[in-house]
Short mmCIF file of C-alpha atoms in Angstrom, two decimals:
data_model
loop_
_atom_site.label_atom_id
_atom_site.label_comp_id
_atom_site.label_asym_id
_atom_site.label_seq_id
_atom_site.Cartn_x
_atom_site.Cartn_y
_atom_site.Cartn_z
CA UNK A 1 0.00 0.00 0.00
CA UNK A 2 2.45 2.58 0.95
CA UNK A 3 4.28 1.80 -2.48
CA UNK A 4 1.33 2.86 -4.28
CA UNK A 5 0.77 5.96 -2.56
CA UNK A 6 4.09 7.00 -3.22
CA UNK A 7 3.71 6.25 -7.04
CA UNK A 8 0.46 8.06 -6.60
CA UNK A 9 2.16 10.87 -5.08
CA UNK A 10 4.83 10.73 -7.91
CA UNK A 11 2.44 10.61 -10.81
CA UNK A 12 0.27 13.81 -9.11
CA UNK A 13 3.65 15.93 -9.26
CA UNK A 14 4.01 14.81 -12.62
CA UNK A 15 0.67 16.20 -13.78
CA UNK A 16 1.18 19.21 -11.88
CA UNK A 17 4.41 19.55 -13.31
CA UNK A 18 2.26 19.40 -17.11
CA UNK A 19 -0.43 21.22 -15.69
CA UNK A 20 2.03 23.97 -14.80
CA UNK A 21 3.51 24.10 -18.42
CA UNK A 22 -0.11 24.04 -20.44
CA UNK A 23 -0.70 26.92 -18.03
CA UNK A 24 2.41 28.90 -19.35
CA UNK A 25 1.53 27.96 -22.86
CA UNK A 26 -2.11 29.39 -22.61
CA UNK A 27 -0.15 32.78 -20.93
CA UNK A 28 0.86 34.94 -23.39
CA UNK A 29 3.52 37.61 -22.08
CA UNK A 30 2.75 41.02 -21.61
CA UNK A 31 5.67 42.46 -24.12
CA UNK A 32 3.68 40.29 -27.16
CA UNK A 33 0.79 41.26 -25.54
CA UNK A 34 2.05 45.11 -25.60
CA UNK A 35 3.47 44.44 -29.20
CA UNK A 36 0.02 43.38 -30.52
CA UNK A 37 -2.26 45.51 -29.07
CA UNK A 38 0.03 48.67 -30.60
CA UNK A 39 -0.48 46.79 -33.90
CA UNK A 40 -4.04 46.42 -34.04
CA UNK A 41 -3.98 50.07 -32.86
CA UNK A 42 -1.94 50.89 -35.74
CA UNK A 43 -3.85 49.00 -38.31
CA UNK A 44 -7.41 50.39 -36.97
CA UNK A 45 -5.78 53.88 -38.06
CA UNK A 46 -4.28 52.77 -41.06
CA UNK A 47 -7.51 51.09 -42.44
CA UNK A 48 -9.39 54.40 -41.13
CA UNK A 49 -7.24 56.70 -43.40
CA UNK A 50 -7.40 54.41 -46.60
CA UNK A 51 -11.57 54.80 -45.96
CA UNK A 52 -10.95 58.77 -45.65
CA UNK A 53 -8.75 58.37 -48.81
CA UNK A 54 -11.10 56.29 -50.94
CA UNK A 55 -14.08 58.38 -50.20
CA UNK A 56 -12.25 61.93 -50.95
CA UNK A 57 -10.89 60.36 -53.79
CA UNK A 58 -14.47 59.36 -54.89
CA UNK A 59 -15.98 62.64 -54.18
CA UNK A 60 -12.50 64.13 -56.57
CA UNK A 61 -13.15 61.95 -59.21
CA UNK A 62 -16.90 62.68 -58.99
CA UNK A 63 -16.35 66.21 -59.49
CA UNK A 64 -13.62 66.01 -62.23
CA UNK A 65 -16.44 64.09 -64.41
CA UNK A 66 -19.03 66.96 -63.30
CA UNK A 67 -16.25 69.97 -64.55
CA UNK A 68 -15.58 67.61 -67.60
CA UNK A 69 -19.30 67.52 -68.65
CA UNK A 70 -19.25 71.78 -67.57
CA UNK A 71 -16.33 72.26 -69.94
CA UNK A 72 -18.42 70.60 -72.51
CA UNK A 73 -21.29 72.11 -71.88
CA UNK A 74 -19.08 75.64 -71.93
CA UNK A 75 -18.41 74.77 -75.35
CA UNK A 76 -20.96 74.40 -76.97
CA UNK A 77 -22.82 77.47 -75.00
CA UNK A 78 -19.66 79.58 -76.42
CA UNK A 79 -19.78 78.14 -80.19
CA UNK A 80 -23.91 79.41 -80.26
CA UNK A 81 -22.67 82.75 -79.77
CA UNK A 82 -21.90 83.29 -83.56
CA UNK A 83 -25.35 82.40 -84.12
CA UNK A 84 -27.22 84.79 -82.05
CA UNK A 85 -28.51 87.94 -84.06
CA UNK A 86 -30.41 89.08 -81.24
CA UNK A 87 -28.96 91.32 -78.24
CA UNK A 88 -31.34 90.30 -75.49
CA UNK A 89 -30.52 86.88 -76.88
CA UNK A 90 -26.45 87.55 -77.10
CA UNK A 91 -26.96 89.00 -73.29
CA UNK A 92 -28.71 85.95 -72.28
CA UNK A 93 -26.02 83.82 -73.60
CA UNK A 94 -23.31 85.93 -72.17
CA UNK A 95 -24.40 85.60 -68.88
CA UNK A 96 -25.15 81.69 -69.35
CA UNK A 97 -21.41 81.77 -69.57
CA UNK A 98 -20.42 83.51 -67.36
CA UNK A 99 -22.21 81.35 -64.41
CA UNK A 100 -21.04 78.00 -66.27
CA UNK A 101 -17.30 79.56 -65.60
CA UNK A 102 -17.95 80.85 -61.99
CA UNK A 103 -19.57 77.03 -61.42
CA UNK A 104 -16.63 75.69 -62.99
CA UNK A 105 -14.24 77.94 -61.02
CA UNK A 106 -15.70 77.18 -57.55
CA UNK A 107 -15.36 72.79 -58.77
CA UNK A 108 -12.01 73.08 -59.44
CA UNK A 109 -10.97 74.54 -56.21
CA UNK A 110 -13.58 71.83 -54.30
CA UNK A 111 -10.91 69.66 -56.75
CA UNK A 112 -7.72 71.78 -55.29
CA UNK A 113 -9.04 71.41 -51.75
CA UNK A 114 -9.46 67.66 -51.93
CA UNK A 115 -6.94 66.66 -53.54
CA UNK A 116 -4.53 68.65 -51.00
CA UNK A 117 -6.70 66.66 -48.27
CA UNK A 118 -5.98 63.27 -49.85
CA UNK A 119 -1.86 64.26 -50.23
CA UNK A 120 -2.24 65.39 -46.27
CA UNK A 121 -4.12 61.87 -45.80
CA UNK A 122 -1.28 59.87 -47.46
CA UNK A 123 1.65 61.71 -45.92
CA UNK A 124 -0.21 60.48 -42.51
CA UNK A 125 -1.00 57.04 -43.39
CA UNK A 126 2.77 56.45 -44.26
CA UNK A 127 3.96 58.08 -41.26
CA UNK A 128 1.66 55.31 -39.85
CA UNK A 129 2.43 52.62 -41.89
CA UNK A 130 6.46 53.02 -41.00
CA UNK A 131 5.24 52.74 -37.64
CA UNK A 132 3.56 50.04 -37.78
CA UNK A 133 6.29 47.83 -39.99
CA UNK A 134 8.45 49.00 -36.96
CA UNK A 135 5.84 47.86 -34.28
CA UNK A 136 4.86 44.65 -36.60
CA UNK A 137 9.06 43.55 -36.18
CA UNK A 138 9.22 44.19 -32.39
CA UNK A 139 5.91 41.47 -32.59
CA UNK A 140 7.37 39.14 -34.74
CA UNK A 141 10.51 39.17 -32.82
CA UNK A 142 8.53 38.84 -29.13
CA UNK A 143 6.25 35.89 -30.99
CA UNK A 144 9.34 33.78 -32.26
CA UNK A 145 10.50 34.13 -28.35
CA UNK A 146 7.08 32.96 -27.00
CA UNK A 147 7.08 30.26 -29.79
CA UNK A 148 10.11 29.30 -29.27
CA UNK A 149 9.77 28.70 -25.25
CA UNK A 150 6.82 27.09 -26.04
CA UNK A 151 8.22 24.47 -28.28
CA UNK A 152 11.05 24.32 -25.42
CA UNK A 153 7.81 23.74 -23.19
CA UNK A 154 6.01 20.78 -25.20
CA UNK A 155 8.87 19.23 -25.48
CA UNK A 156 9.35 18.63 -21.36
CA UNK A 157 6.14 18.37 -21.60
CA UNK A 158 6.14 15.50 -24.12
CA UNK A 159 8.58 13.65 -21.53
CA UNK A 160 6.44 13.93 -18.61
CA UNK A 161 3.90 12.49 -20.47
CA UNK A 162 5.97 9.48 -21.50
CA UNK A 163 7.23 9.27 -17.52
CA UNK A 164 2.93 9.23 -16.62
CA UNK A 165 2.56 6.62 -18.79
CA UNK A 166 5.39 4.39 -17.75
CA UNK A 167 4.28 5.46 -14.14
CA UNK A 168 0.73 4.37 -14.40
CA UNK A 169 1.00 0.87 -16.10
CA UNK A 170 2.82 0.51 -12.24
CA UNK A 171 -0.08 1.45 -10.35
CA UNK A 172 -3.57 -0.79 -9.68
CA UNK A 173 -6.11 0.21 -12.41
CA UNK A 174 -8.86 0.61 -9.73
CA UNK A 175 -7.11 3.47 -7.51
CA UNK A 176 -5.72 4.72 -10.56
CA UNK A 177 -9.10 5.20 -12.16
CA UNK A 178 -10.02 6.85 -8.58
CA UNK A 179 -6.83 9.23 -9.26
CA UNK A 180 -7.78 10.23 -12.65
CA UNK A 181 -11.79 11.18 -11.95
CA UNK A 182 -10.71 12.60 -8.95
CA UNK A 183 -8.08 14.47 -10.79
CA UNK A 184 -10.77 15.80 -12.90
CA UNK A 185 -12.83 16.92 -11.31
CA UNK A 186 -10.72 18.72 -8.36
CA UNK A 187 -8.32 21.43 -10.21
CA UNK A 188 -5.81 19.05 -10.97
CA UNK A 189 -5.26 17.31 -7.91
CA UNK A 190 -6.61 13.66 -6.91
CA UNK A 191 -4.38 13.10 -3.81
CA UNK A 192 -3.32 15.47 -1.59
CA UNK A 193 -0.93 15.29 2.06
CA UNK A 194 -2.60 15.95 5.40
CA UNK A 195 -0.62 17.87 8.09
CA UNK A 196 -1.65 19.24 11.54
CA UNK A 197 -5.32 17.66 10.91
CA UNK A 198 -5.78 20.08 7.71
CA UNK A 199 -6.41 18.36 4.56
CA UNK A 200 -4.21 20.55 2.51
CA UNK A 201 -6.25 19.64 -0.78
CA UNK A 202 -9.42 21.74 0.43
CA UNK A 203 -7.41 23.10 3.72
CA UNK A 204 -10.65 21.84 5.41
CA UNK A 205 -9.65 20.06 9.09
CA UNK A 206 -10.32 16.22 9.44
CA UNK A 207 -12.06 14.57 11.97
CA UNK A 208 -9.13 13.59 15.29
CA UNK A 209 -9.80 9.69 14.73
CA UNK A 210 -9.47 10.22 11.25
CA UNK A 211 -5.99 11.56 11.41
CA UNK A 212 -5.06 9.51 13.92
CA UNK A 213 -5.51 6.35 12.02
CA UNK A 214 -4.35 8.11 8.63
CA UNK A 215 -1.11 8.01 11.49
CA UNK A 216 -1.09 4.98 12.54
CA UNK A 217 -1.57 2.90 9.55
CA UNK A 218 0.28 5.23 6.97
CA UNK A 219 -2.45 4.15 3.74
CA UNK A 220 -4.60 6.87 2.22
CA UNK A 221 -7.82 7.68 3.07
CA UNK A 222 -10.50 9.71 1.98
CA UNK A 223 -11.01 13.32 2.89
CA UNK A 224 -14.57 13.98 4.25
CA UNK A 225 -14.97 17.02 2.51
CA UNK A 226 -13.26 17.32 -1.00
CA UNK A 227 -13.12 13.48 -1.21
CA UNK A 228 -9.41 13.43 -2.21
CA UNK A 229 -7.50 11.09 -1.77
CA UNK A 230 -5.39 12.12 1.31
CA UNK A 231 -1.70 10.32 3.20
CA UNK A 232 -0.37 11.63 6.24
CA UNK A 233 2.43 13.68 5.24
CA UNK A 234 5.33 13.65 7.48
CA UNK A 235 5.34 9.70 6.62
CA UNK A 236 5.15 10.32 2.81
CA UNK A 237 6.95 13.68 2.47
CA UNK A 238 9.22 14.44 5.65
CA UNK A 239 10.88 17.64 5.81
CA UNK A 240 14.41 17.69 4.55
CA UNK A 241 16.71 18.57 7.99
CA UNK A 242 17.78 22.11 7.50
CA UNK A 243 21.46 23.38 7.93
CA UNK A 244 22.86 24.56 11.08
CA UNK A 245 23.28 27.98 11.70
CA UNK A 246 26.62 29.14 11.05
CA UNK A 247 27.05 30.61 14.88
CA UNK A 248 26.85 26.38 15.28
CA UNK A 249 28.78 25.79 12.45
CA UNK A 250 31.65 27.88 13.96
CA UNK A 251 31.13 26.54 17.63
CA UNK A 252 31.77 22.68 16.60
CA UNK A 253 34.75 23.84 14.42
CA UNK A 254 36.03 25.41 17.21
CA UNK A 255 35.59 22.56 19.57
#
């Protein structure tokens, strides 16, 4: 029994162990997280600029057809002045021409205006765009890190998993089945140590005469609240001795 619990206890560190590096997978750092949110930025304002482009450009070539039609029309208003005999007629005409010029006059400094607007437009959107191919290298550099150290990640991760299943073939198939719903359904952990009656799976205290047999017969047990799996501790895991102070050090070098 106790050889079991200690493979237990072994194969629960090893999922932790994988739990802990799908974890840091799924956590993307802040500098790519910086790096991409600066590029979406960027993009939002360099697709809101090519809109503000397209549509002033549409509005210029709009009115360049409207002055080319005016010209025409200019034209042909001038050449009937030849065949006018009449003054009031010749006056008429005269001033028809006049307004088709100040119309014309007026659309081709709407044309002046906007295409100024678009050349200020462009000037801005490549200021923007050279940002952002600047912005878009820091990301690419930041994302080849992350990928990289993720790759560096699945593959420890890959060996864990070969150590589980190595590790598992060694324990019963009926606690292990336990382990592995229990596992589940609790965060990640099926079998945790009890110390100082505290189940330190749900840090819930134990009944005494539970931990006092969990003491005396060193098995696992079953925790009355979070139904773990639970092994006294200080059999299973005892605390490494820690190293003497150095005022003892010196003392029994002295002696």
């Amino acid at each position: 029994m106790q050889e079991e619990i200690l493979r237990l206890i072994e194969l629960q560190n090893l999922d932790l162990e994988i739990l802990k590096i799908e974890k840091a997978v799924q956590e993307i750092p802040q500098s790519l997280q910086k790096a991409q949110k600066e590029k979406d930025q960027l993009f939002n304002k360099i697709e809101h600029f090519k809109n503000l482009i397209e549509e002033k450009t549409k509005q210029k070539n709009l009115f360049e057809e409207e002055l080319k039609q005016e010209y025409q029309r200019l034209k042909s208003t001038q050449a009937r002045l030849v065949q006018i005999r009449g003054t009031r007629e010749y006056q008429l005409l005269l001033r028809e021409i006049e307004e088709i010029k100040k119309a014309n006059k007026q659309k081709e400094e709407e044309i002046l205006k906007l295409m100024e607007e678009i050349e200020k437009l462009e000037q801005e959107k490549r200021k923007l765009e050279e940002e952002f191919a600047k912005v878009e290298e820091i990301f690419n550099q930041e994302k080849q890190k992350f990928d990289d150290y993720c790759n560096q990640l699945n593959q420890e991760k890959a060996k864990l998993i070969e150590q589980r299943i190595s590790l598992s073939k060694k324990i019963p198939a009926r606690l292990l089945k336990k382990y592995e719903l229990l596992r589940e359904r609790k965060g990640g952990i099926g079998i945790a140590p009890v110390d100082n009656y505290v189940c330190e799976g749900c840090h819930m205290a134990i009944p005494p005469q539970l931990y006092n047999e969990i003491q005396r017969d060193n098995r696992y047990y079953e925790c009355p609240h979070c139904k773990r799996l639970i092994f006294f501790k200080k059999f299973y895991l005892p605390e490494e001795p820690s190293e003497p102070a150095l005022e003892e050090k010196d003392a029994s070098s002295a002696s």
